[in-house]
mmCIF file of C-alpha atoms in Angstrom:
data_model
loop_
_atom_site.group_PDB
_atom_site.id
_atom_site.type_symbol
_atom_site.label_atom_id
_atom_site.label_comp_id
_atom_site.label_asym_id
_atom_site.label_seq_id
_atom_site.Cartn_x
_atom_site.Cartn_y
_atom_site.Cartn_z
ATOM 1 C CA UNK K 1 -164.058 4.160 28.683
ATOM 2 C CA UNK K 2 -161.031 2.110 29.935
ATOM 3 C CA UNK K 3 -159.245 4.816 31.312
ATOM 4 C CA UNK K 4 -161.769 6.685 32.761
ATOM 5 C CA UNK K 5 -162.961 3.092 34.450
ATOM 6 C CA UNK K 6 -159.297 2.741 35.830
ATOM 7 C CA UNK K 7 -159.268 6.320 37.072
ATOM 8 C CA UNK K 8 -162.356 6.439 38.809
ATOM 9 C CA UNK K 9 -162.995 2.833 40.127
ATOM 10 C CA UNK K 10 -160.036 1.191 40.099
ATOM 11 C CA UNK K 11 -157.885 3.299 42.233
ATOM 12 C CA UNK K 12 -160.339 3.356 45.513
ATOM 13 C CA UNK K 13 -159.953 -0.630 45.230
ATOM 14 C CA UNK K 14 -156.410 -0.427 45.195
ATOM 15 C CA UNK K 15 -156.594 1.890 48.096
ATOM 16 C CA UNK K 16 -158.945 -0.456 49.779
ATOM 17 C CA UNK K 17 -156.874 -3.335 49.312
ATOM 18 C CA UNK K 18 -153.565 -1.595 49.715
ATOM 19 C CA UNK K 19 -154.217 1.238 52.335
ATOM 20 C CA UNK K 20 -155.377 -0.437 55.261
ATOM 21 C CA UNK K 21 -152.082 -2.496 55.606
ATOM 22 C CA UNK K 22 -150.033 0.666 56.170
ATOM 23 C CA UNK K 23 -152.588 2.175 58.404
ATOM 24 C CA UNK K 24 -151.991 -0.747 60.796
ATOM 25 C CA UNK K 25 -148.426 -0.396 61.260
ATOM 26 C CA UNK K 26 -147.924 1.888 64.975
ATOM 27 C CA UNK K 27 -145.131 4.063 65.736
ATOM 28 C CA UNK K 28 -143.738 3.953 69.407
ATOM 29 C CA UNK K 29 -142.895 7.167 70.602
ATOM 30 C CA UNK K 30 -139.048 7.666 69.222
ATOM 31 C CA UNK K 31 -139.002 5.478 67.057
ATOM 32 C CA UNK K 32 -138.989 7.893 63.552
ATOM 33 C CA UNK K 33 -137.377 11.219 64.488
ATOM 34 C CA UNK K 34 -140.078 13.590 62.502
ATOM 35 C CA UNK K 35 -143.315 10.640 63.038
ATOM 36 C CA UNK K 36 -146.317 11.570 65.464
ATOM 37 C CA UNK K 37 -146.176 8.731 67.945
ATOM 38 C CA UNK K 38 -149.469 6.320 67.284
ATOM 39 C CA UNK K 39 -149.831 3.651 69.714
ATOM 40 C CA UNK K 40 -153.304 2.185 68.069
ATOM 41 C CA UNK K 41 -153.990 1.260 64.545
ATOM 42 C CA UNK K 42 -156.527 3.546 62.738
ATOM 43 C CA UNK K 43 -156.498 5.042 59.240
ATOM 44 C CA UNK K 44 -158.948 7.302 56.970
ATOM 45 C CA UNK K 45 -159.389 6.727 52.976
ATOM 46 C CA UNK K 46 -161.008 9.295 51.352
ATOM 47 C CA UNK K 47 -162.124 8.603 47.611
ATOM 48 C CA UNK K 48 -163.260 11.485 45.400
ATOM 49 C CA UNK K 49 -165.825 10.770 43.010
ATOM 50 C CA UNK K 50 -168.628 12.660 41.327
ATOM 51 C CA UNK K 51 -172.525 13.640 41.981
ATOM 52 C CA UNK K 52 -172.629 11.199 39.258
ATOM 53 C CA UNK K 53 -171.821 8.956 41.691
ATOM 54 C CA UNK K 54 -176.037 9.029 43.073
ATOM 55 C CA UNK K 55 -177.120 10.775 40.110
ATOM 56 C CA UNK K 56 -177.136 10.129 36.234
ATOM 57 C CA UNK K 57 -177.857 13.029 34.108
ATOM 58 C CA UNK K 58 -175.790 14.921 31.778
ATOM 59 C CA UNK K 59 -172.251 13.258 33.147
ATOM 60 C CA UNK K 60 -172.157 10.689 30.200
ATOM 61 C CA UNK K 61 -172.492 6.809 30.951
ATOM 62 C CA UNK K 62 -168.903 6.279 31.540
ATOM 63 C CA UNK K 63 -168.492 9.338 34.209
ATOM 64 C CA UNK K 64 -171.664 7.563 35.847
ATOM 65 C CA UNK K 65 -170.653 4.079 35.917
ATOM 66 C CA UNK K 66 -167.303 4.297 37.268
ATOM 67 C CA UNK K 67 -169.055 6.855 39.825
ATOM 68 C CA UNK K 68 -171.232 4.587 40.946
ATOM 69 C CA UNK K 69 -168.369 2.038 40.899
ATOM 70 C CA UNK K 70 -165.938 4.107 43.418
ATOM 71 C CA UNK K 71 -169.274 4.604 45.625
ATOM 72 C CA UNK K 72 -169.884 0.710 45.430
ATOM 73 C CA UNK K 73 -166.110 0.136 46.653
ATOM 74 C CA UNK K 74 -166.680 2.622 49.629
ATOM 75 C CA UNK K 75 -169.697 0.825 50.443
ATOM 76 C CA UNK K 76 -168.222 -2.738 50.009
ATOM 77 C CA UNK K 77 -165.038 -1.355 52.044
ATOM 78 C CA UNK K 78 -166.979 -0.937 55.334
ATOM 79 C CA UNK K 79 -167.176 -4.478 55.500
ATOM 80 C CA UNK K 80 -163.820 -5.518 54.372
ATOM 81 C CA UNK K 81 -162.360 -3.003 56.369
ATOM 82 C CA UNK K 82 -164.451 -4.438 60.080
ATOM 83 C CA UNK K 83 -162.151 -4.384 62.569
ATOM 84 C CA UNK K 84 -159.256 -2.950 61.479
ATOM 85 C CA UNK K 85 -159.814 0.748 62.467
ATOM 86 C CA UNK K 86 -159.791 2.132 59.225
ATOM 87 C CA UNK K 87 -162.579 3.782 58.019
ATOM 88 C CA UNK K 88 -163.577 4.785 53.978
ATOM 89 C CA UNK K 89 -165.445 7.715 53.114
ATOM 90 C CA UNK K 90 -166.647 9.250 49.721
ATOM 91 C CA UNK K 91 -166.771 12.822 48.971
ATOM 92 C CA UNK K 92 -168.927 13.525 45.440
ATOM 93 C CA UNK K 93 -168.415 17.309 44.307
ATOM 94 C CA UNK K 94 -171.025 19.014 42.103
ATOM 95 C CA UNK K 95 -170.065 21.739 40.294
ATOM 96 C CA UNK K 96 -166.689 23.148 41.301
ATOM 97 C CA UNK K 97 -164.783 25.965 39.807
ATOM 98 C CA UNK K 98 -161.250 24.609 38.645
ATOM 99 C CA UNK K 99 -160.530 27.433 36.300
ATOM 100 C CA UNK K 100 -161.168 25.751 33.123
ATOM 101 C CA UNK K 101 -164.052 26.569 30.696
ATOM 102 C CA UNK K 102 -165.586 24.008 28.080
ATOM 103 C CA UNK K 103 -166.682 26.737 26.005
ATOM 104 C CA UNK K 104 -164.913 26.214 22.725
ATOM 105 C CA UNK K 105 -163.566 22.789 23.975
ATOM 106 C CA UNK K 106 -162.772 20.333 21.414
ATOM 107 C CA UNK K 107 -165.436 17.593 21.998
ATOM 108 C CA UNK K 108 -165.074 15.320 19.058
ATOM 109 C CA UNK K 109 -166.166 12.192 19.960
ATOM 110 C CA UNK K 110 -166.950 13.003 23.581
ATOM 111 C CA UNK K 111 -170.043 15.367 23.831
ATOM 112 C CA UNK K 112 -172.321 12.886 25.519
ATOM 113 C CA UNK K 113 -169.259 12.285 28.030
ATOM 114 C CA UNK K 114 -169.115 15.686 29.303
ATOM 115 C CA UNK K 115 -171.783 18.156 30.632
ATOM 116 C CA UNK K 116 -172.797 20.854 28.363
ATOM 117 C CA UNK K 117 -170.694 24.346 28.791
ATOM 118 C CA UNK K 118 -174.109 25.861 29.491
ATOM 119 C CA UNK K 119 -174.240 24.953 32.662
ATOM 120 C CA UNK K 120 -170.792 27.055 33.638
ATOM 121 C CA UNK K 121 -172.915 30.280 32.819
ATOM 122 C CA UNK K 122 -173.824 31.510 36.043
ATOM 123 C CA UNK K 123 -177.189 32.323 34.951
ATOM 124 C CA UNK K 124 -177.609 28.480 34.841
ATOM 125 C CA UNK K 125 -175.636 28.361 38.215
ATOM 126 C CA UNK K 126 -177.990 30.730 40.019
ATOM 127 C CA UNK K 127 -180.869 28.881 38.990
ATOM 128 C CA UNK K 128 -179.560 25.216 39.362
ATOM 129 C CA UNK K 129 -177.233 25.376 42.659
ATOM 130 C CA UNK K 130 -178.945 26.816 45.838
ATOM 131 C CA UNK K 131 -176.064 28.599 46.817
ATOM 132 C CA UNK K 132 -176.188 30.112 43.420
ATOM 133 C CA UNK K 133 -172.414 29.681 42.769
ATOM 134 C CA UNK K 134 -169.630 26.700 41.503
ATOM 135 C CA UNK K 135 -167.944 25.331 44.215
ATOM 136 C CA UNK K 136 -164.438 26.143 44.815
ATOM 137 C CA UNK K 137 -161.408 23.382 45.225
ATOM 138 C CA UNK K 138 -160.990 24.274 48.940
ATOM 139 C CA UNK K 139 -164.684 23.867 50.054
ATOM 140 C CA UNK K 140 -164.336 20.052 48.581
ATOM 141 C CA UNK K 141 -160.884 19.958 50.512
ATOM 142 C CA UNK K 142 -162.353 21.082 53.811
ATOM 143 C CA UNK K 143 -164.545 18.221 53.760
ATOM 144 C CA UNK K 144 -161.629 16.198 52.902
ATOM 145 C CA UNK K 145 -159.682 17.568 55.607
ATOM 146 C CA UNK K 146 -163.320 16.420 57.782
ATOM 147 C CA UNK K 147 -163.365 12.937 56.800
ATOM 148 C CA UNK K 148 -159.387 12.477 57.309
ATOM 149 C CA UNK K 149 -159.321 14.220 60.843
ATOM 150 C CA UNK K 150 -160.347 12.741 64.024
ATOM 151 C CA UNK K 151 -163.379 14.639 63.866
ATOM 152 C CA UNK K 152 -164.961 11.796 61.904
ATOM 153 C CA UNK K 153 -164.060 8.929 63.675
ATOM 154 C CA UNK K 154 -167.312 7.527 63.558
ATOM 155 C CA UNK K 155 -167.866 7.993 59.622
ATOM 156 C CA UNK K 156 -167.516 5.610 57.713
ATOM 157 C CA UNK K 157 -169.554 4.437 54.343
ATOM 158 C CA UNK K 158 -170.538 7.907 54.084
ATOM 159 C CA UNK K 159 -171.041 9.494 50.778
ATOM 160 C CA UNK K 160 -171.106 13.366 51.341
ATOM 161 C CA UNK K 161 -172.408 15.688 48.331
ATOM 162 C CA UNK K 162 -170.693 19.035 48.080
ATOM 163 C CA UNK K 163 -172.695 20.388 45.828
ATOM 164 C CA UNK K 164 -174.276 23.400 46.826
ATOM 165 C CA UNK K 165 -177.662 22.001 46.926
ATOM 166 C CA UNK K 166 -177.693 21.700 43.536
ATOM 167 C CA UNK K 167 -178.599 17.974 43.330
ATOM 168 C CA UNK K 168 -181.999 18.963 45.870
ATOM 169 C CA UNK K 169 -183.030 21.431 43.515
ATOM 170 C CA UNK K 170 -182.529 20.060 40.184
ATOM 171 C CA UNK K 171 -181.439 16.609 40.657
ATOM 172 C CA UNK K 172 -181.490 15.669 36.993
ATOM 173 C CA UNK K 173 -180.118 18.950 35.545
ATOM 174 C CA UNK K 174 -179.908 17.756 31.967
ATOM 175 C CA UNK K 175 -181.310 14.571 30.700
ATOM 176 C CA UNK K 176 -179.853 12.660 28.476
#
């Protein structure tokens, strides 16, 4: 539970408290040979989390605490980070297609920490997600790519689900 608390929670505060710093510092034109010149300070953090982030469910307790913890940071960040330009954003995939299958996974001592391999089948998928499907790594990155681009600059405590729908449908898909 300690690692997965460090993973999830602990590095958006270090980002928080870390980040903005760096993000202040400007660059007059010429003054790095290969650095975009950037005569204001302004910054984007983008934290990955996990629809267990706004949902519990079949994620396990310690997926959905340190979920909601990363949220709480981005939340709490708005405030800290007033004034400084910076802005902190959450993204919280659903369902996304890495590659890797939990049937046959070794789950000893961690079944009520991960969902059930069930829900990979896309019989499950088609009736669960409304767009029928997993997501795939580079739909989550396009939003990431969103919320770091200038096309967001006035985002910020936002917690976008990329999810397919899935969590309108079938918000709880599994209860505990």
């Amino acid at each position: 539970m300690q690692k997965c608390f460090e993973a999830n929670s602990m590095v958006p505060f270090f980002a928080l408290k870390y980040g903005p710093p760096a993000m202040a510092k400007t660059t007059p034109k010429g003054s790095y040979p290969n650095a975009a010149p950037k005569d204001q300070k302004y910054g984007s953090i983008v934290v990955v989390s996990s629809v267990a982030s706004t949902y519990g469910g079949c994620w396990g307790p310690c997926l959905t605490m340190s979920s909601h913890a990363a949220l709480g940071v981005v939340r709490a960040g708005v405030a800290v980070l007033k004034g400084t330009g910076v802005r902190i954003n959450c993204i919280s995939p659903g369902q996304i297609d890495v590659g890797v299958s939990l049937q046959g996974f070794d789950m000893r001592g961690m079944t009520s920490q991960l969902p059930p391999s069930s829900l990979q089948s896309k019989e499950v998928q088609e009736e669960n997600i409304g767009l029928e499907r997993a997501g795939m790594p580079e739909e989550v990155a396009r939003v990431a790519g969103f919320l770091a681009s200038g096309f967001s600059s006035y985002v910020s405590g936002a917690n976008l689900v990329v999810d397919g729908g899935a969590s309108t449908m079938c918000p709880l898909t599994i209860p505990i």
